Amino acid sequence: MALPEFFTTQIVYDERLFACSLPPENMALDLLTQKAAKYQARIGGSYLEMRDGDVFNTYVLVEPNGKVHRHDKNLPTMVENTFYVGGSDDGLCETQDGNIGIAMCWEMIRSQTARRLRDKVDFLMTGSHWWGTPDWAIFGPRHTNQYDVGNQNMMHITPGKLAELIGAPLLHALHAGALSGEMLMIPFTNIASKVNLYLIGETQIIDKDGNMIARLAPEKGAGVICGDIEIARVEPRAEIPDRFWLPPKMGLIKMFWWHQNLCGKSAYRRAKKNNMLTTYKSNN
């Protein structure tokens, strides 16, 4: 059972998120552990987790016997740099039923991810918090402008493409729906602009042969899908390209990536220096 990336929070520029990370032992993990035991299932999803003074985007995979596997996303994506730092593990989990690989969002479109998991896993657990374009006039009408259409198409084909490159079936869970907040505009400052976004919603199940067994289309909104697949690795059906990004063209998104990375990293350093990074305190 796969939950999306950041299943406990949204991620936009919102300084309240500095206080929304969780300690290694937390309520979200307890919930997954309870459900995994009750339904004798493996359950995975990610949240912000604080360890040793830094915050990570940690995907936890919980087995029915209570064993917990962790993968910290290796490179934060754009505004995510504001709230956590990257990890260095390989995202490979050894379980009783085979090796499970973990990848999140834009990890899924980087060649380094395919290389670290290729021929090593029997199954892939993936999740995303993938935005559509902002509602700014420069982009044009949402859902129909070239940037949004290209972004939607990239998300649609990514799970199947990753399964082909690695050689394993895959679950992919993605949020769907409106998202609002702010976006940092100038690096090394906290100058931000209000923004309305949406989360694309391409939840998919891909079998070992690369067939899409089930899909929750974006226009369907939030929901749940299920399907039967065989957990088994196969010979990869495509070669990994010799470049950083798997998609051949990133266009404006690539420029946006570098700008937002720079804005976010400086904001994280400021928050850490000013002791703004704290774990979430429940009122209950």
Coordinates of C-alpha atoms in Angstrom, one line a residue:
M1 CA 0.0 0.0 0.0
A2 CA 1.5 3.3 -1.1
L3 CA 0.8 6.7 0.3
P4 CA 2.0 9.9 -1.4
E5 CA 5.1 11.9 -0.7
F6 CA 4.5 14.3 2.3
F7 CA 1.4 12.6 3.4
T8 CA 1.3 14.6 6.7
T9 CA 1.8 18.1 5.2
Q10 CA 1.5 20.2 2.0
I11 CA 4.8 21.7 0.7
V12 CA 4.7 25.3 -0.4
Y13 CA 6.6 28.3 1.1
D14 CA 4.9 28.6 4.4
E15 CA 7.1 29.2 7.5
R16 CA 4.7 27.2 9.7
L17 CA 6.3 24.2 8.1
F18 CA 9.5 24.8 9.9
A19 CA 7.7 23.4 13.0
C20 CA 6.0 20.5 11.2
S21 CA 8.7 17.9 11.1
L22 CA 8.3 14.7 13.2
P23 CA 10.8 12.9 15.4
P24 CA 11.9 9.4 14.4
E25 CA 9.3 7.9 16.7
N26 CA 6.0 9.7 15.8
M27 CA 2.2 9.4 15.4
A28 CA 2.4 9.0 11.6
L29 CA 4.8 6.1 11.9
D30 CA 2.6 4.6 14.6
L31 CA -0.4 4.7 12.4
L32 CA 1.4 3.0 9.5
T33 CA 2.7 0.3 11.9
Q34 CA -0.7 -0.4 13.3
K35 CA -2.3 -0.7 9.8
A36 CA 0.5 -2.9 8.5
A37 CA 0.0 -5.3 11.4
K38 CA -3.8 -5.2 11.2
Y39 CA -4.0 -5.9 7.5
Q40 CA -0.7 -7.9 7.1
A41 CA 0.4 -5.4 4.5
R42 CA 3.5 -3.3 3.6
I43 CA 2.7 0.4 3.8
G44 CA 4.9 3.3 2.7
G45 CA 4.8 7.1 2.5
S46 CA 7.0 10.1 3.3
Y47 CA 7.0 13.0 5.8
L48 CA 9.4 15.5 7.2
E49 CA 11.6 13.8 9.9
M50 CA 14.1 15.6 12.1
R51 CA 17.3 13.8 13.1
D52 CA 20.5 15.2 14.6
G53 CA 19.5 18.8 14.1
D54 CA 18.5 18.5 10.4
V55 CA 15.2 17.7 8.7
F56 CA 14.9 15.0 5.9
N57 CA 12.1 14.0 3.5
T58 CA 11.9 10.4 4.9
Y59 CA 10.0 7.6 3.2
V60 CA 9.1 4.9 5.7
L61 CA 8.3 1.4 4.5
V62 CA 6.6 -0.6 7.3
E63 CA 6.4 -4.4 7.2
P64 CA 3.6 -6.4 8.9
N65 CA 6.1 -7.6 11.6
G66 CA 6.8 -3.9 12.6
K67 CA 10.1 -3.6 10.8
V68 CA 10.7 -0.1 9.5
H69 CA 12.8 0.8 6.5
R70 CA 13.8 4.4 5.7
H71 CA 14.9 6.3 2.6
D72 CA 15.8 10.0 2.7
K73 CA 15.2 11.7 -0.6
N74 CA 18.6 12.5 -2.0
L75 CA 17.9 15.9 -3.6
P76 CA 15.1 18.3 -2.5
T77 CA 13.1 19.7 -5.3
M78 CA 12.8 23.4 -5.6
V79 CA 10.9 24.9 -2.7
E80 CA 11.4 21.7 -0.8
N81 CA 15.0 22.9 -0.1
T82 CA 13.4 25.4 2.3
F83 CA 12.4 22.6 4.7
Y84 CA 14.9 19.7 4.5
V85 CA 18.3 18.6 3.3
G86 CA 19.1 15.6 1.1
G87 CA 20.1 12.1 2.2
S88 CA 22.7 9.7 0.9
D89 CA 21.2 6.1 1.3
D90 CA 20.5 3.9 -1.7
G91 CA 16.7 3.4 -1.1
L92 CA 17.1 -0.3 -1.2
C93 CA 15.1 -2.3 1.4
E94 CA 15.6 -6.0 2.0
T95 CA 12.4 -7.7 3.0
Q96 CA 11.2 -11.3 3.4
D97 CA 9.5 -11.2 0.0
G98 CA 12.4 -9.6 -1.9
N99 CA 14.1 -6.3 -2.4
I100 CA 12.0 -3.2 -2.5
G101 CA 13.3 0.1 -4.0
I102 CA 12.1 3.5 -3.0
A103 CA 12.0 6.7 -5.0
M104 CA 10.1 10.0 -4.6
C105 CA 8.8 12.5 -7.1
W106 CA 11.7 14.1 -9.0
E107 CA 14.0 11.2 -7.9
M108 CA 12.0 9.3 -10.5
I109 CA 13.2 11.5 -13.4
R110 CA 16.9 11.4 -12.6
S111 CA 19.2 8.8 -14.1
Q112 CA 21.1 8.4 -10.8
T113 CA 17.9 6.8 -9.3
A114 CA 17.6 4.3 -12.1
R115 CA 21.3 3.4 -11.8
R116 CA 21.1 2.8 -8.0
L117 CA 18.1 0.5 -8.3
R118 CA 18.5 -1.2 -11.7
D119 CA 18.6 -5.0 -11.5
K120 CA 18.6 -4.8 -7.7
V121 CA 14.9 -4.7 -6.8
D122 CA 11.8 -6.9 -7.2
F123 CA 9.3 -4.1 -6.6
L124 CA 9.2 -0.3 -6.4
M125 CA 7.4 1.9 -3.9
T126 CA 7.1 5.5 -5.2
G127 CA 5.2 8.6 -4.3
S128 CA 5.0 12.3 -5.3
H129 CA 3.9 15.8 -4.4
W130 CA 4.1 17.0 -8.0
W131 CA 2.8 20.5 -8.8
G132 CA 1.1 21.9 -11.9
T133 CA 2.2 25.4 -13.0
P134 CA 1.4 28.4 -10.9
D135 CA -1.7 30.5 -11.8
W136 CA 0.4 33.4 -13.1
A137 CA -0.4 35.1 -16.3
I138 CA 3.0 34.5 -17.7
F139 CA 2.2 30.8 -18.1
G140 CA -1.2 31.2 -19.7
P141 CA -4.4 29.3 -18.9
R142 CA -3.9 26.4 -16.5
H143 CA -4.1 22.8 -17.9
T144 CA -3.8 24.1 -21.5
N145 CA -0.6 26.1 -21.6
Q146 CA 2.4 24.4 -23.1
Y147 CA 4.3 24.3 -19.7
D148 CA 1.4 22.7 -17.9
V149 CA 0.6 20.2 -20.6
G150 CA 4.3 19.2 -20.9
N151 CA 4.5 18.8 -17.1
Q152 CA 1.4 16.7 -17.0
N153 CA 2.6 14.5 -19.8
M154 CA 6.0 14.0 -18.0
M155 CA 4.3 12.9 -14.8
H156 CA 2.0 10.6 -16.7
I157 CA 4.8 8.6 -18.4
T158 CA 7.3 8.7 -15.5
P159 CA 6.1 5.7 -13.4
G160 CA 6.1 3.4 -16.5
K161 CA 9.4 4.7 -17.8
L162 CA 11.1 4.2 -14.4
A163 CA 9.7 0.6 -14.2
E164 CA 11.2 -0.1 -17.7
L165 CA 14.6 1.3 -16.8
I166 CA 14.9 -0.6 -13.4
G167 CA 13.1 -3.8 -14.3
A168 CA 10.4 -4.1 -11.6
P169 CA 6.7 -3.5 -11.0
L170 CA 5.7 -0.2 -9.3
L171 CA 3.2 1.5 -7.1
H172 CA 3.0 5.3 -7.5
A173 CA 0.8 7.5 -5.2
L174 CA 0.3 11.2 -5.8
H175 CA -1.8 13.9 -4.2
A176 CA -4.5 15.6 -6.2
G177 CA -6.2 18.9 -5.7
A178 CA -5.7 22.6 -5.0
L179 CA -2.7 24.0 -3.2
S180 CA -2.1 27.6 -2.1
G181 CA 0.7 29.4 -0.3
E182 CA 3.7 31.5 -1.3
M183 CA 6.7 31.1 -3.5
L184 CA 10.1 32.6 -2.8
M185 CA 11.2 35.1 -5.4
I186 CA 14.7 36.4 -4.5
P187 CA 17.5 34.1 -3.2
F188 CA 18.9 35.0 0.3
T189 CA 15.8 36.9 1.2
N190 CA 12.3 35.9 2.5
I191 CA 10.6 37.9 -0.3
A192 CA 7.7 35.8 -1.6
S193 CA 4.7 36.0 -3.8
K194 CA 1.3 34.4 -3.2
V195 CA 0.6 31.5 -5.5
N196 CA -2.2 29.1 -6.3
L197 CA -1.1 25.7 -7.5
Y198 CA -2.6 22.3 -7.9
L199 CA -1.2 18.7 -7.4
I200 CA -1.4 16.7 -10.6
G201 CA -2.8 13.4 -9.3
E202 CA -1.3 10.6 -11.4
T203 CA -1.6 7.6 -9.1
Q204 CA -0.7 4.5 -11.0
I205 CA 0.0 0.7 -10.7
I206 CA 2.5 -0.7 -13.2
D207 CA 3.2 -4.4 -13.6
K208 CA 6.5 -6.1 -14.3
D209 CA 5.9 -5.9 -18.0
G210 CA 5.4 -2.2 -17.9
N211 CA 1.6 -2.3 -18.3
M212 CA -0.5 0.2 -16.5
I213 CA -2.9 -2.0 -14.4
A214 CA -4.7 0.9 -12.7
R215 CA -4.7 4.7 -12.9
L216 CA -6.4 7.5 -11.1
A217 CA -6.6 10.3 -13.7
P218 CA -6.1 13.9 -12.7
E219 CA -9.7 14.9 -13.4
K220 CA -10.9 12.3 -10.9
G221 CA -9.3 14.1 -8.0
A222 CA -8.2 12.4 -4.8
G223 CA -9.0 8.7 -4.3
V224 CA -7.7 5.1 -4.1
I225 CA -6.9 2.5 -6.7
C226 CA -6.0 -1.1 -6.4
G227 CA -4.8 -3.9 -8.7
D228 CA -3.1 -7.3 -8.8
I229 CA 0.5 -7.5 -9.9
E230 CA 3.3 -10.1 -9.6
I231 CA 6.2 -9.0 -7.4
A232 CA 9.2 -10.0 -9.5
R233 CA 12.2 -8.3 -11.2
V234 CA 12.6 -8.6 -14.9
E235 CA 15.2 -7.7 -17.4
P236 CA 15.2 -3.9 -17.8
R237 CA 13.5 -3.0 -21.1
A238 CA 15.3 0.3 -21.8
E239 CA 18.8 1.8 -21.4
I240 CA 19.5 4.6 -19.0
P241 CA 20.5 7.7 -20.9
D242 CA 23.9 9.3 -20.3
R243 CA 22.5 12.6 -18.8
F244 CA 21.3 13.9 -15.4
W245 CA 17.6 14.0 -16.3
L246 CA 15.7 11.1 -17.8
P247 CA 13.4 13.3 -19.9
P248 CA 15.3 14.6 -23.0
K249 CA 14.0 18.2 -22.6
M250 CA 13.2 20.0 -19.4
G251 CA 12.8 23.5 -20.8
L252 CA 11.6 26.3 -18.5
I253 CA 11.2 23.8 -15.7
K254 CA 14.9 23.3 -15.5
M255 CA 15.5 27.1 -15.1
F256 CA 12.7 27.2 -12.4
W257 CA 14.5 24.2 -10.7
W258 CA 17.8 26.1 -10.3
H259 CA 16.1 29.3 -9.2
Q260 CA 13.9 27.7 -6.5
N261 CA 16.7 25.5 -5.3
L262 CA 18.8 28.5 -4.6
C263 CA 15.9 30.3 -2.9
G264 CA 15.1 27.3 -0.8
K265 CA 18.6 26.4 0.4
S266 CA 19.2 29.9 1.7
A267 CA 15.9 29.9 3.5
Y268 CA 16.7 26.5 5.2
R269 CA 20.1 27.9 6.4
R270 CA 18.4 31.0 7.8
A271 CA 15.8 28.8 9.6
K272 CA 18.4 26.5 11.1
K273 CA 20.6 29.5 12.2
N274 CA 17.6 31.1 13.9
N275 CA 16.5 27.8 15.6
M276 CA 13.2 27.8 13.7
L277 CA 13.4 24.1 12.9
T278 CA 11.4 22.2 15.5
T279 CA 9.3 19.1 15.6
Y280 CA 5.5 19.3 15.5
K281 CA 3.8 19.8 18.9
S282 CA 0.3 18.3 19.0
N283 CA -2.4 20.0 21.1
N284 CA -3.8 16.5 22.0

